[in-house]
Short mmCIF file of C-alpha atoms in Angstrom, two decimals:
data_model
loop_
_atom_site.label_atom_id
_atom_site.label_comp_id
_atom_site.label_asym_id
_atom_site.label_seq_id
_atom_site.Cartn_x
_atom_site.Cartn_y
_atom_site.Cartn_z
CA MET C 7 -35.08 -49.37 0.81
CA ARG C 8 -37.47 -51.86 -0.69
CA VAL C 9 -40.32 -49.43 -0.16
CA LEU C 10 -38.34 -46.90 -2.18
CA TYR C 11 -38.08 -49.36 -5.04
CA VAL C 12 -41.80 -50.00 -4.89
CA PHE C 13 -42.49 -46.31 -5.05
CA ALA C 14 -40.05 -45.84 -7.90
CA LEU C 15 -41.67 -48.72 -9.70
CA LEU C 16 -45.08 -47.27 -9.13
CA ALA C 17 -43.90 -43.91 -10.34
CA LEU C 18 -42.47 -45.41 -13.51
CA LEU C 19 -45.57 -47.40 -14.15
CA GLY C 20 -47.64 -44.34 -13.62
CA GLN C 21 -45.79 -42.53 -16.34
CA GLY C 22 -46.14 -45.52 -18.57
CA THR C 23 -49.92 -45.41 -18.71
CA GLY C 24 -49.75 -42.35 -20.88
CA GLU C 25 -52.72 -40.73 -19.26
CA GLU C 26 -52.82 -38.11 -16.58
CA GLY C 27 -54.63 -38.71 -13.43
CA ALA C 28 -54.93 -41.31 -10.78
CA ARG C 29 -55.26 -44.99 -11.42
CA LEU C 30 -56.19 -47.28 -8.59
CA LEU C 31 -55.62 -50.99 -8.39
CA ALA C 32 -57.48 -52.66 -5.58
CA SER C 33 -57.08 -56.15 -4.25
CA LYS C 34 -59.22 -58.06 -1.81
CA SER C 35 -57.74 -61.09 -0.15
CA LEU C 36 -58.47 -63.47 2.67
CA LEU C 37 -55.77 -63.66 5.26
CA ASN C 38 -57.07 -66.88 6.79
CA ARG C 39 -55.83 -70.22 5.78
CA TYR C 40 -59.11 -71.84 6.71
CA ALA C 41 -62.47 -70.19 6.88
CA VAL C 42 -64.35 -71.79 9.74
CA GLU C 43 -67.91 -71.20 10.77
CA GLY C 44 -68.07 -69.32 14.03
CA ARG C 45 -64.42 -68.27 13.90
CA ASP C 46 -62.88 -65.01 12.76
CA LEU C 47 -62.24 -64.50 9.09
CA THR C 48 -59.87 -61.67 8.20
CA LEU C 49 -60.14 -59.79 4.93
CA GLN C 50 -57.60 -57.35 3.65
CA TYR C 51 -58.19 -54.68 1.05
CA ASN C 52 -55.17 -53.02 -0.54
CA ILE C 53 -55.50 -50.04 -2.84
CA TYR C 54 -52.49 -48.96 -4.86
CA ASN C 55 -52.32 -45.73 -6.80
CA VAL C 56 -50.26 -46.23 -9.92
CA GLY C 57 -51.31 -43.00 -11.54
CA THR C 58 -49.52 -39.68 -11.77
CA SER C 59 -51.77 -37.68 -9.50
CA ALA C 60 -53.62 -38.23 -6.30
CA ALA C 61 -56.91 -40.07 -6.25
CA LEU C 62 -59.61 -38.07 -4.50
CA GLU C 63 -62.70 -39.10 -2.58
CA VAL C 64 -61.87 -42.75 -2.63
CA GLU C 65 -64.67 -44.92 -1.40
CA LEU C 66 -64.45 -48.66 -0.92
CA SER C 67 -67.65 -50.54 -0.38
CA ASP C 68 -68.17 -54.26 -0.12
CA ASP C 69 -71.70 -55.56 -0.15
CA SER C 70 -70.98 -59.12 -1.09
CA PHE C 71 -71.47 -60.43 2.44
CA PRO C 72 -75.12 -60.90 3.42
CA PRO C 73 -75.60 -59.94 7.08
CA GLU C 74 -77.40 -63.20 7.86
CA ASP C 75 -74.40 -65.21 6.64
CA PHE C 76 -71.59 -63.09 8.03
CA GLY C 77 -71.33 -61.15 11.23
CA ILE C 78 -68.91 -58.27 11.48
CA VAL C 79 -66.44 -58.58 14.34
CA SER C 80 -64.41 -55.46 13.64
CA GLY C 81 -63.82 -53.04 10.81
CA MET C 82 -66.25 -51.58 8.37
CA LEU C 83 -67.27 -52.72 4.93
CA ASN C 84 -67.66 -49.13 3.68
CA VAL C 85 -64.56 -46.99 3.94
CA LYS C 86 -63.61 -43.58 2.62
CA TRP C 87 -60.28 -41.95 2.04
CA ASP C 88 -59.94 -38.29 1.13
CA ARG C 89 -56.98 -38.80 -1.06
CA ILE C 90 -54.47 -41.44 -1.98
CA ALA C 91 -51.19 -39.94 -3.13
CA PRO C 92 -49.57 -41.14 -6.34
CA ALA C 93 -47.17 -44.05 -5.95
CA SER C 94 -48.58 -44.99 -2.58
CA ASN C 95 -50.99 -47.54 -1.23
CA VAL C 96 -53.48 -47.94 1.57
CA SER C 97 -54.83 -51.04 3.20
CA HIS C 98 -57.90 -51.83 5.18
CA THR C 99 -58.76 -54.88 7.21
CA VAL C 100 -62.12 -56.25 8.19
CA VAL C 101 -62.77 -59.16 10.50
CA LEU C 102 -65.91 -61.15 9.80
CA ARG C 103 -67.42 -64.23 11.33
CA PRO C 104 -69.11 -66.71 9.01
CA LEU C 105 -72.36 -67.90 10.47
CA LYS C 106 -72.98 -70.74 8.06
CA ALA C 107 -70.78 -73.48 6.69
CA GLY C 108 -70.61 -74.41 3.05
CA TYR C 109 -69.29 -72.96 -0.18
CA PHE C 110 -69.21 -69.23 -0.62
CA ASN C 111 -68.20 -67.22 -3.61
CA PHE C 112 -66.08 -64.29 -2.47
CA THR C 113 -66.75 -61.66 -5.11
CA SER C 114 -65.30 -58.24 -5.76
CA ALA C 115 -65.87 -55.12 -3.78
CA SER C 116 -66.16 -51.83 -5.60
CA VAL C 117 -63.96 -48.77 -5.41
CA SER C 118 -64.98 -45.35 -6.64
CA TYR C 119 -62.73 -42.34 -6.90
CA LEU C 120 -62.04 -39.15 -8.79
CA ALA C 121 -59.07 -39.49 -11.11
CA GLN C 122 -58.63 -35.76 -11.21
CA GLU C 123 -59.93 -32.86 -9.30
CA GLY C 124 -63.35 -32.07 -10.64
CA GLY C 125 -63.31 -35.08 -12.89
CA HIS C 126 -65.99 -37.68 -13.16
CA VAL C 127 -66.28 -40.58 -10.79
CA VAL C 128 -64.44 -43.71 -11.83
CA VAL C 129 -65.78 -47.00 -10.57
CA GLY C 130 -63.64 -50.06 -10.35
CA TYR C 131 -63.88 -53.56 -8.96
CA THR C 132 -61.37 -55.13 -6.68
CA SER C 133 -59.91 -58.53 -7.32
CA ALA C 134 -62.00 -61.40 -6.03
CA PRO C 135 -60.61 -64.30 -4.03
CA GLY C 136 -63.08 -66.63 -5.72
CA GLN C 137 -65.00 -69.55 -4.38
CA GLY C 138 -63.98 -70.99 -1.09
CA GLY C 139 -65.33 -73.40 1.45
CA ILE C 140 -66.32 -72.43 4.96
CA LEU C 141 -65.67 -75.39 7.22
CA ALA C 142 -68.10 -76.43 9.85
CA GLN C 143 -66.88 -76.17 13.43
CA ARG C 144 -66.86 -79.94 13.87
CA GLU C 145 -64.74 -80.52 10.76
CA PHE C 146 -62.17 -78.00 11.83
CA ASP C 147 -61.99 -79.35 15.38
CA ARG C 148 -61.61 -82.87 14.17
CA ARG C 149 -58.44 -81.85 12.41
CA PHE C 150 -56.97 -79.17 14.57
CA SER C 151 -58.18 -79.23 18.13
CA PRO C 152 -55.81 -80.63 20.79
CA HIS C 153 -58.16 -83.50 21.61
CA TYR C 154 -57.42 -83.28 25.35
CA VAL C 155 -60.53 -85.16 26.38
CA ASN C 156 -59.87 -87.91 23.84
CA HIS C 157 -56.30 -88.45 24.92
CA SER C 158 -56.90 -88.33 28.66
CA SER C 159 -59.87 -90.65 28.59
CA PHE C 160 -57.97 -93.11 26.43
CA GLN C 161 -55.07 -92.99 28.86
CA THR C 162 -57.10 -93.59 31.99
CA ILE C 163 -59.29 -96.32 30.58
CA GLY C 164 -56.35 -98.01 28.92
CA MET C 165 -54.30 -97.85 32.08
CA VAL C 166 -57.05 -99.36 34.16
CA ILE C 167 -57.60 -102.21 31.73
CA VAL C 168 -53.94 -103.00 31.17
CA ASP C 169 -52.92 -102.73 34.82
CA PHE C 170 -55.66 -104.87 36.16
CA SER C 171 -55.14 -107.50 33.48
CA GLN C 172 -51.53 -107.92 34.62
CA ARG C 173 -52.34 -109.04 38.17
CA PRO C 174 -50.46 -112.30 38.97
CA LEU C 175 -52.86 -115.18 38.58
CA THR C 176 -51.35 -117.64 41.09
CA LYS C 177 -50.01 -117.21 44.58
CA LEU C 178 -46.30 -117.94 44.64
CA PRO C 179 -45.05 -120.36 47.34
CA VAL C 180 -41.76 -118.57 48.11
CA LYS C 181 -42.12 -115.63 50.44
CA SER C 182 -39.37 -113.52 48.86
CA LEU C 183 -40.80 -113.86 45.38
CA ASP C 184 -44.11 -112.42 46.57
CA THR C 185 -42.48 -109.09 47.17
CA THR C 186 -40.79 -109.24 43.80
CA SER C 187 -44.06 -109.74 42.04
CA PHE C 188 -45.60 -106.83 43.92
CA LYS C 189 -42.62 -104.68 42.99
CA GLY C 190 -42.96 -105.66 39.39
CA PHE C 191 -46.65 -104.94 39.46
CA SER C 192 -46.17 -101.50 40.95
CA LEU C 193 -43.39 -100.72 38.47
CA PHE C 194 -45.67 -101.78 35.69
CA VAL C 195 -48.36 -99.41 36.96
CA LEU C 196 -45.82 -96.59 37.08
CA PHE C 197 -44.50 -97.21 33.61
CA SER C 198 -47.88 -97.55 32.03
CA ALA C 199 -48.85 -94.20 33.44
CA LEU C 200 -46.26 -92.53 31.18
CA MET V 27 -43.03 -125.47 -53.06
CA VAL V 28 -41.10 -126.22 -49.88
CA GLN V 29 -38.05 -124.55 -51.32
CA PHE V 30 -39.92 -121.30 -51.68
CA LEU V 31 -41.16 -121.30 -48.11
CA PRO V 32 -38.02 -119.87 -46.45
CA LYS V 33 -37.78 -117.26 -49.20
CA VAL V 34 -41.38 -116.25 -48.67
CA LEU V 35 -40.78 -116.10 -44.92
CA LEU V 36 -37.75 -113.87 -45.48
CA LEU V 37 -39.76 -111.62 -47.73
CA VAL V 38 -42.51 -111.29 -45.14
CA LEU V 39 -40.00 -110.56 -42.39
CA LEU V 40 -38.40 -107.83 -44.46
CA ALA V 41 -41.68 -106.35 -45.61
CA PHE V 42 -43.16 -106.06 -42.10
CA PRO V 43 -40.68 -103.50 -40.70
CA ALA V 44 -40.74 -101.69 -44.01
CA THR V 45 -44.47 -101.12 -43.65
CA ILE V 46 -43.97 -99.74 -40.17
CA ILE V 47 -41.29 -97.37 -41.39
CA MET V 48 -43.53 -96.35 -44.21
CA LYS V 49 -46.29 -95.44 -41.79
CA GLY V 50 -43.88 -93.23 -39.85
CA PRO V 51 -44.03 -90.07 -41.95
CA LEU V 52 -47.82 -90.06 -41.74
CA VAL V 53 -47.64 -89.90 -37.98
CA ALA V 54 -45.08 -87.11 -38.13
CA ALA V 55 -47.26 -85.10 -40.44
CA GLN V 56 -50.10 -85.25 -37.98
CA ASP V 57 -47.83 -83.94 -35.26
CA ALA V 58 -46.83 -81.01 -37.39
CA THR V 59 -50.40 -79.89 -37.87
CA GLU V 60 -51.01 -80.14 -34.15
CA ASP V 61 -48.04 -77.91 -33.57
CA GLU V 62 -49.35 -75.29 -35.89
CA GLU V 63 -52.63 -75.18 -34.13
CA ALA V 64 -51.25 -74.98 -30.66
CA ALA V 65 -48.47 -72.60 -31.66
CA ASP V 66 -46.36 -74.16 -28.98
CA GLU V 67 -42.82 -75.31 -28.16
CA ASP V 68 -40.10 -76.28 -30.63
CA ALA V 69 -37.57 -73.68 -31.44
CA VAL V 70 -36.73 -76.27 -34.07
CA ASP V 71 -39.65 -74.82 -35.95
CA ASP V 72 -37.60 -72.52 -38.09
CA VAL V 73 -40.57 -70.82 -39.68
CA ASP V 74 -41.53 -69.13 -36.45
CA VAL V 75 -38.03 -67.95 -35.66
CA ASN V 76 -37.99 -65.80 -38.75
CA THR V 77 -41.12 -63.96 -37.76
CA GLU V 78 -39.59 -63.20 -34.36
CA ASP V 79 -39.83 -59.66 -33.07
CA GLU V 80 -36.72 -57.56 -33.40
CA ASP V 81 -37.27 -56.02 -29.99
CA ASP V 82 -36.16 -59.24 -28.34
CA GLU V 83 -32.61 -58.55 -29.48
CA ALA V 84 -32.62 -55.34 -27.51
CA GLU V 85 -34.29 -56.92 -24.55
CA VAL V 86 -31.63 -59.55 -24.12
CA GLU V 87 -29.13 -56.80 -23.41
CA ASP V 88 -30.95 -55.19 -20.59
CA ASP V 89 -31.41 -57.93 -18.11
CA GLU V 90 -30.76 -55.67 -15.18
CA ASN V 91 -32.92 -52.66 -16.01
CA THR V 92 -36.32 -53.97 -16.97
CA ASP V 93 -37.42 -50.80 -18.62
CA LEU V 94 -40.96 -50.51 -17.43
CA THR V 95 -41.57 -47.07 -18.84
CA GLU V 96 -42.28 -48.54 -22.24
CA GLU V 97 -45.61 -50.19 -22.41
CA LYS V 98 -45.50 -52.07 -25.65
CA GLU V 99 -48.52 -53.89 -26.86
CA GLU V 100 -46.66 -56.55 -28.77
CA GLU V 101 -48.40 -58.75 -31.22
CA GLU V 102 -48.03 -62.47 -30.96
CA ALA V 103 -45.95 -63.41 -33.97
CA VAL V 104 -47.84 -66.61 -34.63
CA GLY V 105 -50.27 -66.47 -37.47
CA GLY V 106 -53.91 -65.98 -36.54
CA GLU V 107 -53.38 -64.39 -33.10
CA VAL V 108 -55.35 -61.43 -31.89
CA ASN V 109 -54.30 -58.07 -30.58
CA ALA V 110 -55.49 -55.83 -27.85
CA SER V 111 -58.69 -53.92 -28.24
CA PRO V 112 -58.36 -50.15 -28.50
CA ASN V 113 -61.21 -49.77 -26.05
CA ALA V 114 -59.36 -51.45 -23.25
CA ASP V 115 -56.39 -50.28 -21.23
CA THR V 116 -54.33 -52.48 -19.03
CA THR V 117 -51.76 -51.79 -16.39
CA ILE V 118 -49.71 -54.00 -14.16
CA LEU V 119 -48.13 -53.63 -10.76
CA PHE V 120 -45.81 -56.07 -9.06
CA VAL V 121 -46.81 -55.88 -5.45
CA LYS V 122 -43.61 -57.12 -3.90
CA GLY V 123 -41.25 -55.04 -5.95
CA ASP V 124 -39.21 -55.33 -9.06
CA ASP V 125 -37.20 -58.43 -8.29
CA PHE V 126 -38.23 -62.01 -8.89
CA PRO V 127 -36.71 -64.26 -6.26
CA ALA V 128 -36.55 -67.94 -7.02
CA ASN V 129 -38.77 -70.19 -4.92
CA ASP V 130 -40.61 -67.16 -3.57
CA ILE V 131 -44.04 -65.80 -4.37
CA VAL V 132 -44.29 -63.16 -7.08
CA LYS V 133 -47.61 -61.37 -6.82
CA PHE V 134 -48.98 -58.81 -9.20
CA LEU V 135 -52.14 -56.85 -9.77
CA MET V 136 -53.42 -56.25 -13.24
CA GLY V 137 -55.76 -53.38 -13.85
CA PHE V 138 -58.21 -53.35 -16.74
CA THR V 139 -60.11 -50.26 -17.88
CA ASN V 140 -63.05 -50.47 -20.22
CA LYS V 141 -62.96 -47.23 -22.20
CA GLY V 142 -65.56 -48.30 -24.67
CA SER V 143 -69.31 -48.35 -24.56
CA ASP V 144 -69.86 -52.09 -24.54
CA ASN V 145 -69.26 -54.73 -21.93
CA PHE V 146 -66.09 -56.67 -21.98
CA VAL V 147 -65.84 -60.18 -20.58
CA VAL V 148 -62.42 -60.90 -19.20
CA GLU V 149 -61.87 -64.58 -19.76
CA SER V 150 -58.47 -65.53 -18.44
CA LEU V 151 -55.11 -64.33 -17.31
CA ASP V 152 -52.01 -66.40 -17.91
CA ALA V 153 -48.32 -66.04 -17.29
CA SER V 154 -45.45 -67.93 -18.83
CA PHE V 155 -41.70 -67.99 -18.93
CA ARG V 156 -40.15 -67.98 -22.37
CA TYR V 157 -36.69 -68.42 -23.71
CA PRO V 158 -35.19 -64.91 -23.69
CA GLN V 159 -33.79 -65.19 -27.19
CA ASP V 160 -36.93 -66.67 -28.65
CA PHE V 161 -40.24 -65.74 -27.10
CA GLN V 162 -42.06 -68.44 -29.00
CA PHE V 163 -40.29 -71.13 -27.02
CA TYR V 164 -42.14 -71.80 -23.81
CA ILE V 165 -40.07 -72.80 -20.85
CA GLN V 166 -42.79 -72.80 -18.25
CA ASN V 167 -46.45 -72.16 -18.58
CA PHE V 168 -48.21 -71.21 -15.34
CA THR V 169 -51.78 -72.21 -14.70
CA ALA V 170 -54.11 -69.73 -16.30
CA LEU V 171 -56.51 -67.94 -14.01
CA GLN V 172 -60.00 -68.42 -15.38
CA LEU V 173 -62.02 -65.32 -14.63
CA GLY V 174 -65.12 -64.84 -16.75
CA ILE V 175 -65.71 -61.42 -15.19
CA VAL V 176 -67.94 -58.90 -16.90
CA VAL V 177 -66.54 -55.38 -16.93
CA PRO V 178 -69.24 -52.88 -17.89
CA ALA V 179 -68.57 -49.80 -19.97
CA GLY V 180 -66.53 -47.15 -18.25
CA ARG V 181 -65.57 -49.38 -15.34
CA GLN V 182 -62.29 -50.70 -14.13
CA ALA V 183 -61.38 -54.07 -12.71
CA THR V 184 -58.39 -55.48 -10.92
CA PHE V 185 -57.11 -59.02 -11.07
CA GLU V 186 -54.62 -60.57 -8.74
CA TYR V 187 -52.27 -63.35 -9.74
CA SER V 188 -49.27 -64.94 -8.11
CA PHE V 189 -46.75 -67.53 -9.13
CA ILE V 190 -43.53 -68.99 -7.84
CA PRO V 191 -40.45 -69.23 -10.07
CA ALA V 192 -38.77 -72.58 -9.57
CA GLU V 193 -35.66 -72.80 -7.42
CA PRO V 194 -33.28 -73.97 -10.19
CA MET V 195 -34.18 -70.92 -12.25
CA GLY V 196 -32.19 -68.63 -10.00
CA GLY V 197 -29.62 -66.38 -11.57
CA ARG V 198 -30.95 -66.73 -15.10
CA PRO V 199 -32.85 -64.37 -17.36
CA PHE V 200 -36.22 -65.40 -18.73
CA GLY V 201 -38.79 -63.74 -20.85
CA LEU V 202 -41.91 -63.23 -18.78
CA VAL V 203 -45.11 -62.84 -20.73
CA ILE V 204 -48.38 -62.08 -18.96
CA ASN V 205 -51.43 -62.20 -21.18
CA LEU V 206 -54.95 -61.08 -20.60
CA ASN V 207 -57.61 -62.70 -22.74
CA TYR V 208 -60.93 -60.96 -23.09
CA LYS V 209 -63.75 -60.61 -25.51
CA ASP V 210 -66.29 -57.96 -26.30
CA SER V 211 -70.04 -58.22 -26.62
CA ASN V 212 -69.75 -59.12 -30.31
CA GLY V 213 -67.71 -62.17 -29.48
CA ASN V 214 -64.37 -60.87 -30.81
CA THR V 215 -61.54 -62.20 -28.74
CA PHE V 216 -58.63 -60.04 -27.77
CA GLN V 217 -55.35 -60.76 -26.15
CA ASP V 218 -53.18 -58.18 -24.50
CA ALA V 219 -49.63 -59.00 -23.54
CA VAL V 220 -49.57 -56.75 -20.53
CA PHE V 221 -46.05 -57.68 -19.57
CA ASN V 222 -43.61 -58.87 -22.18
CA GLN V 223 -40.06 -58.40 -21.02
CA THR V 224 -36.97 -60.26 -19.99
CA VAL V 225 -36.51 -60.55 -16.27
CA THR V 226 -33.76 -62.07 -14.20
CA ILE V 227 -34.69 -64.49 -11.46
CA THR V 228 -32.60 -63.71 -8.44
CA GLU V 229 -31.23 -66.40 -6.18
CA ARG V 230 -31.84 -66.22 -2.49
CA GLU V 231 -28.49 -66.24 -0.82
CA ASP V 232 -28.90 -68.32 2.31
CA GLY V 233 -25.87 -68.08 4.46
CA LEU V 234 -26.25 -71.63 5.65
CA ASP V 235 -27.53 -74.34 3.40
CA GLY V 236 -26.97 -78.05 3.04
CA GLU V 237 -24.21 -77.73 0.50
CA THR V 238 -22.07 -75.35 2.51
CA ILE V 239 -22.50 -77.34 5.72
CA PHE V 240 -21.33 -80.54 4.15
CA MET V 241 -18.55 -78.74 2.36
CA TYR V 242 -17.23 -77.59 5.71
CA VAL V 243 -17.63 -81.09 7.14
CA PHE V 244 -15.70 -82.48 4.22
CA LEU V 245 -12.94 -79.90 4.55
CA SER V 246 -12.59 -80.53 8.25
CA GLY V 247 -12.44 -84.25 7.54
CA LEU V 248 -9.69 -83.65 5.02
CA GLY V 249 -7.85 -81.48 7.49
CA LEU V 250 -8.10 -84.15 10.13
CA LEU V 251 -6.86 -86.71 7.65
CA VAL V 252 -3.83 -84.58 6.85
CA VAL V 253 -3.08 -84.04 10.53
CA VAL V 254 -3.40 -87.73 11.32
CA GLY V 255 -1.29 -88.64 8.32
CA LEU V 256 1.45 -86.27 9.35
CA HIS V 257 1.28 -87.58 12.88
CA GLN V 258 1.60 -91.15 11.71
CA LEU V 259 4.49 -90.22 9.46
CA LEU V 260 6.37 -88.49 12.23
CA GLU V 261 5.73 -91.35 14.63
CA SER V 262 6.95 -93.94 12.19
CA ARG V 263 10.09 -91.96 11.53
CA LYS V 264 10.82 -91.56 15.24
CA ARG V 265 10.53 -95.26 15.90
CA ARG V 266 12.91 -96.40 13.14
CA ARG V 267 15.85 -94.23 14.18
CA PRO V 268 16.90 -95.92 17.47
CA ALA V 269 18.63 -99.35 17.24
CA ALA V 270 16.77 -102.51 18.01
CA LYS V 271 16.47 -103.10 21.75
CA VAL V 272 17.95 -106.25 23.17
CA GLU V 273 16.06 -108.07 25.84
CA MET V 274 18.11 -107.77 29.01
CA GLY V 275 15.84 -109.45 31.47
CA THR V 276 15.10 -108.03 34.87
CA SER V 277 18.54 -106.56 35.44
CA SER V 278 17.54 -103.90 37.93
CA HIS V 279 17.24 -105.19 41.44
CA ASN V 280 16.26 -101.98 43.11
CA ASP V 281 12.57 -102.42 42.73
CA VAL V 282 12.30 -105.92 44.07
CA ASP V 283 10.27 -106.31 47.17
CA MET V 284 12.08 -108.45 49.74
CA SER V 285 9.55 -108.21 52.51
CA TRP V 286 8.10 -111.68 51.88
CA ILE V 287 11.36 -113.43 52.77
CA PRO V 288 11.64 -114.28 56.48
CA GLN V 289 14.10 -112.09 58.38
CA GLU V 290 16.61 -114.86 59.30
CA THR V 291 16.93 -115.98 55.70
CA LEU V 292 17.56 -112.39 54.60
CA ASN V 293 20.25 -112.06 57.26
CA GLN V 294 21.81 -115.26 56.05
CA ILE V 295 21.79 -114.08 52.47
CA ASN V 296 23.13 -110.68 53.26
CA LYS V 297 25.87 -112.14 55.39
CA ALA V 298 26.83 -114.63 52.71
CA SER V 299 27.07 -112.35 49.72
CA PRO V 300 25.74 -108.80 49.92
CA LYS V 301 26.14 -108.07 46.23
CA ARG V 302 24.41 -111.04 44.84
CA SER V 303 20.67 -110.87 44.75
CA PRO V 304 18.71 -113.50 46.64
CA ARG V 305 16.74 -114.12 43.56
CA LYS V 306 19.71 -115.19 41.52
CA ARG V 307 20.82 -117.46 44.28
CA THR V 308 17.43 -119.11 44.50
CA GLN V 309 17.50 -119.53 40.75
CA LYS V 310 20.86 -121.20 40.94
CA ARG V 311 19.65 -123.44 43.67
CA THR V 312 16.57 -124.58 41.82
CA ALA V 313 18.64 -125.15 38.73
CA GLY V 314 20.69 -127.70 40.62
CA SER V 315 17.95 -129.49 42.51
CA ASP V 316 15.16 -131.29 40.69
CA GLU V 317 11.78 -130.59 42.12
#
């Protein structure tokens, strides 16, 4: 139902432009919350046709990622569609892997299409996400990794130190109390293991 | 000389606040000029209200159907503002649909076409909520998106922007104005109000929210109170009706355990007087003898 509204909206907007032909609006966005060096970075391209007729020979090409800075995990940075119908949209996803940390300016990709059959080629730019930071692996891990090694080593070392520092210092004269102290010691070991 | 001193003091004390009050209007005048420059706020500014666009009257009526077929390029009614360039076309698309839910992201794409032969530099994109009856009165001004993007001749560009209407705005109409500021190669600045209509912010109807939960808790508490009150009332009424009980002592002898008394004494007692209870007899005995 919502999709219907979107299409109706697109149709109305298309009429509103006052010109015949296709009109494409393209957006490029990062789906990641954090861009981390060595981890996947997902990009989504959405192309909406708000015109009154289909857009033909649509070609999306993004050359803003130098190959030495970004490796492609999946998807292609150059895509073609034969036609995009009026009041409809297409989307394309690319997964990249940043190879270097630091600031990177995510700039626009370009879209070219024919607004009408036999018309001239129209070139447009997508929206740009802007400048963003690519975190180094260490920075990201410091914040988000589970720190298993840290926690377990702390636990074992701490346990050893605390348990052995609680050993009773003097030998108690009463026989029965000896067992109590041993019980207490072993209970202490148990509890500190939690 | 000494006589004049208190009078002089009085004069000084009176004159001091007077000077402060005198300075007041000067400060106010400065504020007025600032207002004119910024062309902001204050529906109190009656001058601007008169130059208000007539279309707003019509727009107030259709809150429900935001008529998007009309693409008006409305001029800003403040003196000295710029219009759209004839060499540029703009279009807008709300990605998530036509409704504006409160406390939820509203995302739109704005398309810009350069029909002319010179470069355009798109400087910024801003969105703001205005008072529906007076578009010069800003209610909320969203952070402008600074672009600085060069759009060559014959090219198109798309800009994405998103904002979140505040939660308390739900259920009310607001005038939404989305402006695109750009300039051409000669340095002329242009502003295009790409979207300039009244929209209604819809409320998200959560079935279960804090208010309703506590309302139900409160109602159940009240109900319990009523029940308990009724119960207490009934109980109190039941108790008052019977007459006051008189203390009779242990008059029933059927539940007395006689097994502790030795058998020969019991026989003696039963032989002597079967009706009298041994207890009463022992009581009588102890009453007579002092022990």
